[in-house]
Coordinates of C-alpha atoms in Angstrom, one line a residue:
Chain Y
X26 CA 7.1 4.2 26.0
X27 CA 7.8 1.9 23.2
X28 CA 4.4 2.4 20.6
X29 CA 6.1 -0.2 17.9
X30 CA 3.8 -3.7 18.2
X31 CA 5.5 -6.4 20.2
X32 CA 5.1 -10.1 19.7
X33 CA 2.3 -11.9 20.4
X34 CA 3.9 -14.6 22.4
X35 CA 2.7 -18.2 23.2
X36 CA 3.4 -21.0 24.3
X37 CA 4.7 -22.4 21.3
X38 CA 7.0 -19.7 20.5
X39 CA 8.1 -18.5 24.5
X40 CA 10.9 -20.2 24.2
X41 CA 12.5 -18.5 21.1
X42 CA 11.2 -15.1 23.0
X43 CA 12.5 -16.2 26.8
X44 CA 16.2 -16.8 24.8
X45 CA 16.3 -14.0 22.8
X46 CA 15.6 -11.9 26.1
X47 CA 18.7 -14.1 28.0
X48 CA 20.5 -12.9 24.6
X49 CA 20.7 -16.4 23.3
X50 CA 19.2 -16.9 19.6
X51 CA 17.5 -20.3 19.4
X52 CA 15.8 -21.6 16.9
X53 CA 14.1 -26.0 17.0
X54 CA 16.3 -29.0 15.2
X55 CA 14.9 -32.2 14.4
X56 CA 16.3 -35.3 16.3
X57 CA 16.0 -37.4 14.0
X58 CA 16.6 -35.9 11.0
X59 CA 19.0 -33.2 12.2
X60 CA 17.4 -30.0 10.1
X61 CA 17.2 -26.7 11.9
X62 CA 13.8 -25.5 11.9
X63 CA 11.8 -21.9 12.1
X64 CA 9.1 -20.7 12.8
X65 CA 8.7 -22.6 16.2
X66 CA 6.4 -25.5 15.9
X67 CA 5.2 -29.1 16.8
X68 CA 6.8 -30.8 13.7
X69 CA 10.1 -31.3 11.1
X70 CA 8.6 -30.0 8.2
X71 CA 11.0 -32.3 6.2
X72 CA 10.6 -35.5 7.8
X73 CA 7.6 -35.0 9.9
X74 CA 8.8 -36.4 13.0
X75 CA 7.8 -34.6 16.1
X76 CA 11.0 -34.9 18.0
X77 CA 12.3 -31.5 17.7
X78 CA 14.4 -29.8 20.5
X79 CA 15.7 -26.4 20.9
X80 CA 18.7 -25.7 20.2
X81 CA 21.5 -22.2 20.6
X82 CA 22.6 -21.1 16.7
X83 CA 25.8 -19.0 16.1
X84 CA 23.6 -15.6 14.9
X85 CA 25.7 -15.5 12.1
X86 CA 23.9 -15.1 8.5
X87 CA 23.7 -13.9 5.0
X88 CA 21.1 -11.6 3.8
X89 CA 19.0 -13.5 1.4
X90 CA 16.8 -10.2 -0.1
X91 CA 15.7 -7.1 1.9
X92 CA 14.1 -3.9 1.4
X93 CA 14.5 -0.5 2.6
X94 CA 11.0 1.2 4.0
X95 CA 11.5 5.2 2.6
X96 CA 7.5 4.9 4.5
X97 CA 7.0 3.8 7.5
X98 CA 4.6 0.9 8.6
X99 CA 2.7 2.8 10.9
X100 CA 3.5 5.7 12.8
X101 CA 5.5 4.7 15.2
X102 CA 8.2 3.6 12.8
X103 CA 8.1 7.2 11.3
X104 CA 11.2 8.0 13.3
X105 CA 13.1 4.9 11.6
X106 CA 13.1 5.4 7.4
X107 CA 14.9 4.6 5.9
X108 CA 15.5 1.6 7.7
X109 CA 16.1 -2.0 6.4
X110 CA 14.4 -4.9 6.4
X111 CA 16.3 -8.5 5.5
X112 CA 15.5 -11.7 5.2
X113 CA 18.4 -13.5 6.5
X114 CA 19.7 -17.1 5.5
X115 CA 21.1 -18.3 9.2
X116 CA 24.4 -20.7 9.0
X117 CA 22.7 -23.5 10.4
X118 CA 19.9 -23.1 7.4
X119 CA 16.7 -21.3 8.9
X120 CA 15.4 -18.1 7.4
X121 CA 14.9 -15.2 9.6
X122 CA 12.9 -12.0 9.0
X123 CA 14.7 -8.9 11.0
X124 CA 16.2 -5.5 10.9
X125 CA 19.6 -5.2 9.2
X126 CA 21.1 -2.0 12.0
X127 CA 23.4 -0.1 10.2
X128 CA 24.2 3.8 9.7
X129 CA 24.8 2.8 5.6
X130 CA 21.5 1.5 5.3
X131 CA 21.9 2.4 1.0
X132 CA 24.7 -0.3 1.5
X133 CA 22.7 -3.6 2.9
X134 CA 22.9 -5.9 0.1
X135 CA 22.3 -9.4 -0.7
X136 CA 25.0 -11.8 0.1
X137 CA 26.2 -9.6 2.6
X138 CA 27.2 -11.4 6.3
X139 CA 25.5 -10.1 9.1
X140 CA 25.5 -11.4 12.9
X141 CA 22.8 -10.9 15.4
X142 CA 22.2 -8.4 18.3
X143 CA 19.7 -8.5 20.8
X144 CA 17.9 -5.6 21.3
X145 CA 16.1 -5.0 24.5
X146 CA 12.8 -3.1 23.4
X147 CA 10.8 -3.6 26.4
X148 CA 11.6 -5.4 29.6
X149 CA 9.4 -8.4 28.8
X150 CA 10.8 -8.5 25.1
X151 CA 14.1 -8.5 23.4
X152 CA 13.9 -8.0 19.5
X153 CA 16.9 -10.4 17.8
X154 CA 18.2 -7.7 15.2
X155 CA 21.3 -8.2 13.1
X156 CA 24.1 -5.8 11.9
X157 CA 26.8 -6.4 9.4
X158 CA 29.4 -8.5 10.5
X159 CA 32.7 -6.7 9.6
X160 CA 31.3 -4.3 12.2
Chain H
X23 CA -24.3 -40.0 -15.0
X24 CA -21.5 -38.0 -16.3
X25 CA -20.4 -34.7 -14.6
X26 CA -22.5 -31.9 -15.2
X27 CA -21.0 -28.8 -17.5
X28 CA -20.7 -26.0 -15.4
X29 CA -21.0 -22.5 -17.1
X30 CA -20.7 -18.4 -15.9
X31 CA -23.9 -16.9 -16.9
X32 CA -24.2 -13.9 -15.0
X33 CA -21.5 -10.9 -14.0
X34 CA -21.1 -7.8 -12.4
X35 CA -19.2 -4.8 -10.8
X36 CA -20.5 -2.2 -9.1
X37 CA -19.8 1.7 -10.8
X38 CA -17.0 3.7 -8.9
X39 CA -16.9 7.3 -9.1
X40 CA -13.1 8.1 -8.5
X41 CA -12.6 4.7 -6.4
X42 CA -15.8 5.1 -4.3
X43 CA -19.1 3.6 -4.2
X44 CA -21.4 6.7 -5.1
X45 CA -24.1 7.5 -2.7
X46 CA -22.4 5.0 -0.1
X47 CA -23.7 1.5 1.2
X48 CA -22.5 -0.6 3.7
X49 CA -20.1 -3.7 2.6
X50 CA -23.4 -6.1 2.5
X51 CA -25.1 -3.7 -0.2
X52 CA -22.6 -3.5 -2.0
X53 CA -22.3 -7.1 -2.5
X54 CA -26.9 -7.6 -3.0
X55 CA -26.3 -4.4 -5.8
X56 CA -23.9 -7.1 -7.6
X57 CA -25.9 -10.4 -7.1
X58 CA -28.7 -8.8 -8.3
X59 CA -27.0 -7.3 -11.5
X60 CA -25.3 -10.6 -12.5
X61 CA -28.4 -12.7 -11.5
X62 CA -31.1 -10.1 -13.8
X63 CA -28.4 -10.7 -16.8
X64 CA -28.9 -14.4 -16.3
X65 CA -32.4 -14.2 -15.9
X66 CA -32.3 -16.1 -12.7
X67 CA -34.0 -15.0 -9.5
X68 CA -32.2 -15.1 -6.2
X69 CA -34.3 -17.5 -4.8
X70 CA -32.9 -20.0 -7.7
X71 CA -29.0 -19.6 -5.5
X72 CA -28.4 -22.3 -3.4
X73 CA -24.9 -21.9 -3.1
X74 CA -23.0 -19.0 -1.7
X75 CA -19.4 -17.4 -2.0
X76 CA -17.9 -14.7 -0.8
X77 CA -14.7 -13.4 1.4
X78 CA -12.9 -11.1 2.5
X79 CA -11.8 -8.5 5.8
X80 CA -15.2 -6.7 5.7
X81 CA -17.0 -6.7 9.1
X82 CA -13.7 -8.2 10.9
X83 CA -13.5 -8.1 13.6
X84 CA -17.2 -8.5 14.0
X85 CA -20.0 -10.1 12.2
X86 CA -17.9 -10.3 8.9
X87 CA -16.2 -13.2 10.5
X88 CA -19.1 -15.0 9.8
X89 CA -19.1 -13.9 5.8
X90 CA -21.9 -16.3 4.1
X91 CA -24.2 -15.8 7.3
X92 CA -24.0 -12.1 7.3
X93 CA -24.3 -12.1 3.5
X94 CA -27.1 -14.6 3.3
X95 CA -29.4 -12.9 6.4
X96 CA -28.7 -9.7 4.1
X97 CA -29.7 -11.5 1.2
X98 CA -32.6 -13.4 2.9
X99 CA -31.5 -16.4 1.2
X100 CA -30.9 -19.7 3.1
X101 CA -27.8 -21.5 0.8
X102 CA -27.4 -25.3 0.9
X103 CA -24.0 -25.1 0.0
X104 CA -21.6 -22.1 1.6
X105 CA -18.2 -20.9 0.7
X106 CA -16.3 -19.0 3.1
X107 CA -12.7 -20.1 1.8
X108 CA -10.4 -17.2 2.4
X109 CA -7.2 -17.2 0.4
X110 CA -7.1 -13.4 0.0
X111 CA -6.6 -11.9 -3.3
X112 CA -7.3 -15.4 -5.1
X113 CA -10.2 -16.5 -3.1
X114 CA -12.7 -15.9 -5.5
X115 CA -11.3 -17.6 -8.3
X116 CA -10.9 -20.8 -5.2
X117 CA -14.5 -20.1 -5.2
X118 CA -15.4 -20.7 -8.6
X119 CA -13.6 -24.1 -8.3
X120 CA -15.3 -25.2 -4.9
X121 CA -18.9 -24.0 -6.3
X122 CA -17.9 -25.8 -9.6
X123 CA -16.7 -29.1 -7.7
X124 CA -20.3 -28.6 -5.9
X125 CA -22.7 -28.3 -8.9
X126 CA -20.9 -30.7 -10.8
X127 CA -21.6 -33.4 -8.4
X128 CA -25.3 -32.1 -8.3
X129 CA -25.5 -31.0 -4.6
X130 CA -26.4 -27.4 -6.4
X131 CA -27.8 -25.8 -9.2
X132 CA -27.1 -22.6 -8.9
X133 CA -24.4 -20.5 -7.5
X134 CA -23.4 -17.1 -6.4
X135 CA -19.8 -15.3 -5.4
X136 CA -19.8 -11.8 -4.5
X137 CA -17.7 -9.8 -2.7
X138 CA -17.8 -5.7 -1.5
X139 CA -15.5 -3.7 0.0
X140 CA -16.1 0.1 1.1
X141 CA -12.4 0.4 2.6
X142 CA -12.1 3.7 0.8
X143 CA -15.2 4.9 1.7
X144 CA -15.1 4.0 5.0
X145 CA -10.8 4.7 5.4
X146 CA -11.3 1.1 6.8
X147 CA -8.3 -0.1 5.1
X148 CA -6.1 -1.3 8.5
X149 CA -3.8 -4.6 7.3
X150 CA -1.0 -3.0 9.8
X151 CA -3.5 -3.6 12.7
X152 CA -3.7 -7.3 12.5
X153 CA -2.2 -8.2 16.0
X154 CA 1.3 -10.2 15.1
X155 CA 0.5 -13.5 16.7
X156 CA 1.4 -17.0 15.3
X157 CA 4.3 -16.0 12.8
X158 CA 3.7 -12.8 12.0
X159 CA 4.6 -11.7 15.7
X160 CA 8.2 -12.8 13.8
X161 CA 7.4 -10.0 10.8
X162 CA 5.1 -7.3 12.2
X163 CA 7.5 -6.1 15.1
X164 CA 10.3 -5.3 12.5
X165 CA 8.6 -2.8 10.5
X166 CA 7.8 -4.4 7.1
X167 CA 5.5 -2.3 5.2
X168 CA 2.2 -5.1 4.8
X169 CA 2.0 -6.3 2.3
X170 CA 4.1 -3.9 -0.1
X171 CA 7.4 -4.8 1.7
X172 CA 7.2 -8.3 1.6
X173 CA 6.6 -8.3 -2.3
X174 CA 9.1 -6.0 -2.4
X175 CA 11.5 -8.4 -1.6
X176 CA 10.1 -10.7 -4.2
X177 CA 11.2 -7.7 -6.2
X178 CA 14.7 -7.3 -4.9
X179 CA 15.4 -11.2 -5.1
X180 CA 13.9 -11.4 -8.5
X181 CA 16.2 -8.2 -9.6
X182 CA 19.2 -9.9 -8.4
X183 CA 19.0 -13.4 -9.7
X184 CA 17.7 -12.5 -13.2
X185 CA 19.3 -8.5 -13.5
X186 CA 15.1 -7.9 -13.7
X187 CA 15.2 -3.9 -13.3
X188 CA 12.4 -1.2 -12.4
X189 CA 12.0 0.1 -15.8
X190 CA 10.5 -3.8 -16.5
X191 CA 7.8 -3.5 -13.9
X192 CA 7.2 -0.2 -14.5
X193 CA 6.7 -1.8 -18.3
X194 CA 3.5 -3.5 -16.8
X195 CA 2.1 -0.1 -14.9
X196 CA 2.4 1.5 -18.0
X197 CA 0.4 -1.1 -20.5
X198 CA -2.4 -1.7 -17.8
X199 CA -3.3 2.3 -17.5
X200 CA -3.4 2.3 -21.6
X201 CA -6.4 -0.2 -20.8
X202 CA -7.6 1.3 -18.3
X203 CA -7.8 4.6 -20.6
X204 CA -10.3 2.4 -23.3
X205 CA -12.0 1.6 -19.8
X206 CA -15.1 4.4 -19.1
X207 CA -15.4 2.6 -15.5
X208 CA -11.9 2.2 -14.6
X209 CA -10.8 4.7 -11.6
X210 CA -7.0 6.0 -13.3
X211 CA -7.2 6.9 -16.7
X212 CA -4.1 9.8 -17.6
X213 CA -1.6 8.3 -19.9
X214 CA 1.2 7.1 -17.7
X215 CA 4.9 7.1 -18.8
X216 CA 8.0 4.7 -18.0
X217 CA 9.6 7.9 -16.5
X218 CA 6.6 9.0 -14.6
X219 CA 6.4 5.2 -12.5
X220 CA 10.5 5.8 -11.7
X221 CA 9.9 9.1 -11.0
X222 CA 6.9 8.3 -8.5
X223 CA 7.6 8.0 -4.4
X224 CA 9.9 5.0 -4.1
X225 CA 7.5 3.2 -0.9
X226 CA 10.0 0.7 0.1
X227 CA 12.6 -0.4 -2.3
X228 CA 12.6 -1.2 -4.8
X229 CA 8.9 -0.4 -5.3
X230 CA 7.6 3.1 -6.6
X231 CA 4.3 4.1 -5.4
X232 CA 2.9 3.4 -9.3
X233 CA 4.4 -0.1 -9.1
X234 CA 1.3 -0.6 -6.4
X235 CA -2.4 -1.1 -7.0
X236 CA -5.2 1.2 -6.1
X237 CA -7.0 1.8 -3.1
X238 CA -11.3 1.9 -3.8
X239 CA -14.0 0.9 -2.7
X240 CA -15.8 -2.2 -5.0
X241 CA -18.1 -4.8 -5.0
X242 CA -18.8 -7.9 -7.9
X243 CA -20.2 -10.8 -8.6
X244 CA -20.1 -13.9 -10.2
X245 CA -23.3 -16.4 -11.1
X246 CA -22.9 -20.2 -11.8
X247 CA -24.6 -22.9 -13.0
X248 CA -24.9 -26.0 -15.8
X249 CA -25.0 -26.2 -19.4
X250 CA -28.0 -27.2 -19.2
X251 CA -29.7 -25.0 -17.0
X252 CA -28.4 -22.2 -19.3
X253 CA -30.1 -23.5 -22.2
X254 CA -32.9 -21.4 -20.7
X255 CA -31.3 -18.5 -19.7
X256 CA -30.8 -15.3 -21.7
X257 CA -27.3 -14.8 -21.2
X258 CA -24.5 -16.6 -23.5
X259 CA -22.4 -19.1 -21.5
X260 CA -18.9 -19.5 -20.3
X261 CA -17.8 -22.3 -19.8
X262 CA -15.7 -23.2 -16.9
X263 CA -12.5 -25.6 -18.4
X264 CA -10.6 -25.4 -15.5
X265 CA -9.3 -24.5 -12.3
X266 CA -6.8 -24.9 -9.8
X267 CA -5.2 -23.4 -6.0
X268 CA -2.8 -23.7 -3.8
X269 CA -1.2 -22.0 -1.1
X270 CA 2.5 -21.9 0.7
X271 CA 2.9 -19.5 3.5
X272 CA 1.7 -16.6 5.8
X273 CA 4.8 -14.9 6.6
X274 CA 7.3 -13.8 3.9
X275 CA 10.3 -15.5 5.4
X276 CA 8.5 -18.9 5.1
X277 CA 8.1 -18.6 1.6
X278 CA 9.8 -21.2 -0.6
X279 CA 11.7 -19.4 -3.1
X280 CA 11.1 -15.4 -2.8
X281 CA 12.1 -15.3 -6.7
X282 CA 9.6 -18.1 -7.6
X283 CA 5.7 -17.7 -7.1
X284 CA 5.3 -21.4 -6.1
X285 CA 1.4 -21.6 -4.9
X286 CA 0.8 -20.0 -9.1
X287 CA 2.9 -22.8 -10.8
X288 CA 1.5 -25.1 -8.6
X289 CA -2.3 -23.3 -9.1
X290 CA -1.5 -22.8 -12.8
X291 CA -0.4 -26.5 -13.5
X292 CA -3.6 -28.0 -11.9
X293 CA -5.9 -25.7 -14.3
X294 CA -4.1 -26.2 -17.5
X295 CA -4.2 -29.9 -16.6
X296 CA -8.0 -29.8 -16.0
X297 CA -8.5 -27.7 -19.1
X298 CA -6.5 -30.3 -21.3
X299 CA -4.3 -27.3 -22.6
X300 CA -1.4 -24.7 -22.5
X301 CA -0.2 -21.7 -21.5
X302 CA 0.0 -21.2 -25.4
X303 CA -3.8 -21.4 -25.7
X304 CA -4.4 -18.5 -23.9
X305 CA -6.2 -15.5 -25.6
X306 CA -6.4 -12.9 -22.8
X307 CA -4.9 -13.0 -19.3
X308 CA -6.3 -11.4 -16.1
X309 CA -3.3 -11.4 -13.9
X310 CA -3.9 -10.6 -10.3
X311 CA -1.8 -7.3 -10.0
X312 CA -1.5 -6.1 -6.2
X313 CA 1.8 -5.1 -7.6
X314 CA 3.6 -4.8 -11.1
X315 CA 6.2 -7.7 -9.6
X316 CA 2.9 -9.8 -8.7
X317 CA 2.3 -9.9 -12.6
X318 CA 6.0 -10.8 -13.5
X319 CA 6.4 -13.7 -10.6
X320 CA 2.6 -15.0 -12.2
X321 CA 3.9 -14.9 -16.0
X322 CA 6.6 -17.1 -15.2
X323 CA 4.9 -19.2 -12.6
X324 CA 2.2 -20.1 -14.9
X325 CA 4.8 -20.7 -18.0
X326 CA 3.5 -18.1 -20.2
X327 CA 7.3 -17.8 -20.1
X328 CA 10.7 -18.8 -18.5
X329 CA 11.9 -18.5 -15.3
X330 CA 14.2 -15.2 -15.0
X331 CA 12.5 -14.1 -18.4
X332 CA 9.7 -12.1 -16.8
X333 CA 11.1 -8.4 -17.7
X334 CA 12.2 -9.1 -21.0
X335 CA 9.0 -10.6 -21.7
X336 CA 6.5 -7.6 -20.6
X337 CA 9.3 -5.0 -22.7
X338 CA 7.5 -2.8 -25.5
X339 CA 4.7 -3.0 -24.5
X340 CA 4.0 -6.7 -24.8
X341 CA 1.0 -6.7 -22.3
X342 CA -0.9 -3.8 -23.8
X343 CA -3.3 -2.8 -26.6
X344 CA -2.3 -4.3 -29.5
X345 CA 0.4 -5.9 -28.3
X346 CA 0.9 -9.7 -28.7
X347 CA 0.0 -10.9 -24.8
X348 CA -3.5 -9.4 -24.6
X349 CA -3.3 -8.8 -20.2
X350 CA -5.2 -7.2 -17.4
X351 CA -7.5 -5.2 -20.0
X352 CA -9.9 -3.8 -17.9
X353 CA -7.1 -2.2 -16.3
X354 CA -6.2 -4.2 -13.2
X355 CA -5.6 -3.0 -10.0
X356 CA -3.4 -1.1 -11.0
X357 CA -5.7 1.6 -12.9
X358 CA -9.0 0.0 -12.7
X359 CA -9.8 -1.0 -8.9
X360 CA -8.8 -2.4 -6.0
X361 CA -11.1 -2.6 -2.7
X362 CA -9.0 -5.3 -0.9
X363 CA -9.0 -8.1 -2.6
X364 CA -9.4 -8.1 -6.3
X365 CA -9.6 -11.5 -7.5
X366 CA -14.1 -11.5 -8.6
X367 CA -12.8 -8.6 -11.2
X368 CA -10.4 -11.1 -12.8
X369 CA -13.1 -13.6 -13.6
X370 CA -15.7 -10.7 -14.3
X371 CA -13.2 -9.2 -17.2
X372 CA -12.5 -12.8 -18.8
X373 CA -16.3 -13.3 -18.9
X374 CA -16.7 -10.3 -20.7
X375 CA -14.0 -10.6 -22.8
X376 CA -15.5 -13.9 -23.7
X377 CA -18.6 -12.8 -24.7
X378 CA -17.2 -10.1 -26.8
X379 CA -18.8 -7.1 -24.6
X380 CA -15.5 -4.9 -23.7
X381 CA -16.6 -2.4 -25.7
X382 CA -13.2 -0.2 -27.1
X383 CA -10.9 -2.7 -25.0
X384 CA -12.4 -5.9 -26.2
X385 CA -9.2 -8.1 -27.7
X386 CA -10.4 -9.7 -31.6
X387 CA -11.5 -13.8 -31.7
X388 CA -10.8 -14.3 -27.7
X389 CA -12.0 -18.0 -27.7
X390 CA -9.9 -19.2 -24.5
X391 CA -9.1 -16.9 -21.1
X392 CA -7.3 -17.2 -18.2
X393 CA -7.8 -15.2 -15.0
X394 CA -5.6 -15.9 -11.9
X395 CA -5.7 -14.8 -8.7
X396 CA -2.8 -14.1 -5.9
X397 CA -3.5 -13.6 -2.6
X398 CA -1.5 -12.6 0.9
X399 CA 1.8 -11.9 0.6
X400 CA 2.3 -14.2 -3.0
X401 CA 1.1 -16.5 -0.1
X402 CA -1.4 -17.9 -2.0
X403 CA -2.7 -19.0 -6.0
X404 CA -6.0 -19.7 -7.9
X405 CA -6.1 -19.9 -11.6
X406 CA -9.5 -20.4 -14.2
X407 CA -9.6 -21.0 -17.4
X408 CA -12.9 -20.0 -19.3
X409 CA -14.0 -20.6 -23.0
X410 CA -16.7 -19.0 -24.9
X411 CA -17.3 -22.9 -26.9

């Protein structure tokens, strides 16, 4: 049984969830003035309008900071650490929180180019995760 | 009519023995002990409040949700004006500006903030549990430790833009504790080395486990009212210059700039604005310190310094007794306390640094102080200033 908390998924945010579970990464873009946008919501935080549509992203990224957890956050990450966690600048301009997967987790790095993966946690829920992409 | 003067005449902490409440009370006691402390030291009687502040994650979920009701049934007062306003860390020093906002205008007199925390006590202390909806069911499912991970990739961000290393933040552990030893009330009080905050359990990189505040129990409080209400009243007054808050994000990824505390430059500007001065003016700082890279992110923020020139700043012990940038001398949350949220001890210190009553700690001529508070995940930033004239 997975113990690790899941989503708490809504209607705002089922379709990011329903995507990443048909391995497809999506995140909203603004109609009118074109800028990618997450977290899911009603409206472009740059221009305001509430035209926003979702829209399929490459998954590819750069790791904007991380950190690596030596403790866990909770015990059911206890079999994890260390493991890393990035924040991760996507090509199209979003950030992303996720898990860098890696077996040299003393190597993740800023800068460094990571792609996504979709890993299928439970079989409601698919956790977008991202490893480095020279692998 | 002009605006009325408002001025801090009563404060108060409640006494820790090793980071718990001794005896035991519930988070509501906690909170009355307080009141009535800072209210007998300004002579006023609770029935003169009719305003009331406090926050925090007592009693949630439960009755706590409902903070000034609880607090006021317990209190058996019935406030006119009531501040719930939770920003975290930094609400309290929101609180001060709201209740200030309020008795200026003259829809109070008198004012009351508290806050109590028995998550020690109690081993209440449960952020992981919050359930991850809205956009922290983006964060939680990934593991990052709350909230040390998130600010320790502040840290990380900060370290490689500005080559900011540990043995910097560990420079800011290290002068806190050496107030904290001239502190008879504060919880940590061995000398502390450099070496022994590198040496400590790295938590999550690049964070040591001595790079990270306390966990007590606590509870304060904070009494305002007008000039010239305090006329009357036995205890000298402080006099609130100015104040100022703002707030950016809930989740770490949406913050603006991870190597920039945003919601304290943008806090720190409005204060300093209000106030009429500069970071320059400043006699004694109480820096919110959740974490020593909280302290370096608010230095710069609130241009006490440069952006990037945090670390170098707090070197040789810069931020300690004696040392030119008098800082967190009751000994922060770092060595001092820390139930939760930390931000009524900020103000509480700069009061009584202002009065001259620190005892062994107390820094020589304070005339202007600062005390800011940071709350969330740097998510949020409320900045005082005080003055003793």
């Amino acid at each position: 049984m997975y113990e690790k908390p899941l989503p708490v998924i809504d209607p705002t945010t089922r379709p990011f969830w329903d995507a990443a579970k048909a391995h497809r990464l999506v995140v909203q873009r603004c109609q009118d003035c074109k800028m990618h946008i997450f977290i899911p919501r009603s409206n472009c935080t740059s221009c305001f309008s509430d035209r926003l549509e979702w829209v399929e992203v490459s998954g590819e990224g750069t790791i904007y900071t991380y950190t690596i957890a030596r403790r866990p956050a909770g015990p059911a990450f206890k079999e994890e650490v260390p493991y890393a966690v990035a924040i991760i600048d996507l090509k199209e301009g979003p950030r992303i929180l996720s898990n860098v997967v890696t077996d040299d987790v003393e190597g993740v790095t800023i800068g460094q180019k990571v792609r996504v993966i979709f890993d299928d946690v439970t079989e409601d829920v698919t956790l977008p995760k991202f490893v480095p992409a020279e692998s | 009519m002009g605006k009325r003067q408002v001025v801090i005449v009563g404060v108060a902490d409640a006494p820790l023995e090793k980071g718990v409440i001794p005896g035991g009370a519930n988070d509501l006691e906690i909170q009355a002990r307080a009141a009535k402390a800072a209210l007998d030291e300004a002579g006023l009687k609770l029935s003169d409040v009719d305003g009331l502040s406090t926050a925090g994650l007592w009693g949630i979920p439960g009755p706590g949700q409902f903070a000034t009701i609880s607090l006021s049934e317990h209190l058996g007062i019935r406030p006119k004006f009531s501040d719930s306003t939770n920003l975290g860390g930094s609400a309290f020093e929101a609180h001060v500006g709201h209740a200030a906002m309020a008795i200026e205008s003259g829809a109070i007199d008198v004012a009351l903030i508290t806050y109590g925390s028995t998550q020690k006590s109690q081993r209440s202390r449960n952020l992981g549990g919050r359930p991850p909806s809205f956009s922290l069911q983006f964060d939680t499912p990934y593991g990052l430790p709350n909230p040390v991970g998130a600010y320790a990739m502040a840290a990380t961000r900060h370290m490689h833009e500005y080559g900011t290393t540990s043995e910097h933040l560990a420079e800011i552990a290290v002068a806190t504790r050496q107030w904290a030893m001239k502190n008879p009330g504060a919880t940590m009080r061995d000398p502390l080395t450099v070496e022994d905050v590198l040496s400590s359990k790295t938590i999550t990189d690049p964070l040591h486990l001595l790079d990270c505040c306390l966990v007590t129990d606590g509870g304060g409080a904070v009494v305002l009212t007008t000039e010239e209400r305090a006329r009357d009243l036995k205890a000298r007054p402080i006099y609130v210059r100015g104040h100022g808050e703002s707030q950016t994000h809930m989740s770490i990824a949406a913050m603006p700039d991870l190597a920039f505390h945003t919601a304290a430059a943008e806090s720190g500007v409005r204060a300093f604005e209000m106030a009429g001065i500069g970071p320059e003016a400043i006699d004694v700082a109480e820096i919110y310190d959740s974490f020593t890279i909280t302290v370096l992110l608010t230095l710069e923020a609130l241009g006490f310094c440069g952006r990037g020139e945090g670390g170098a700043f707090v070197s040789n012990g810069r931020t300690g007794p004696g040392g030119a940038f008098p800082m967190n001398t009751n000994g922060g949350g770092l060595s001092y306390a820390h139930p939760g949220m930390y931000g009524i001890f900020l103000l509480i210190e700069a009061v009584r640094q202002l009065r001259g009553e620190a005892g062994e700690r107390q820094v020589a001529d304070v005339k202007t102080a600062l005390a800011h508070g940071t709350g969330g995940v740097l998510s949020s930033g409320a900045t005082c200033i005080l003055s003793n004239h």
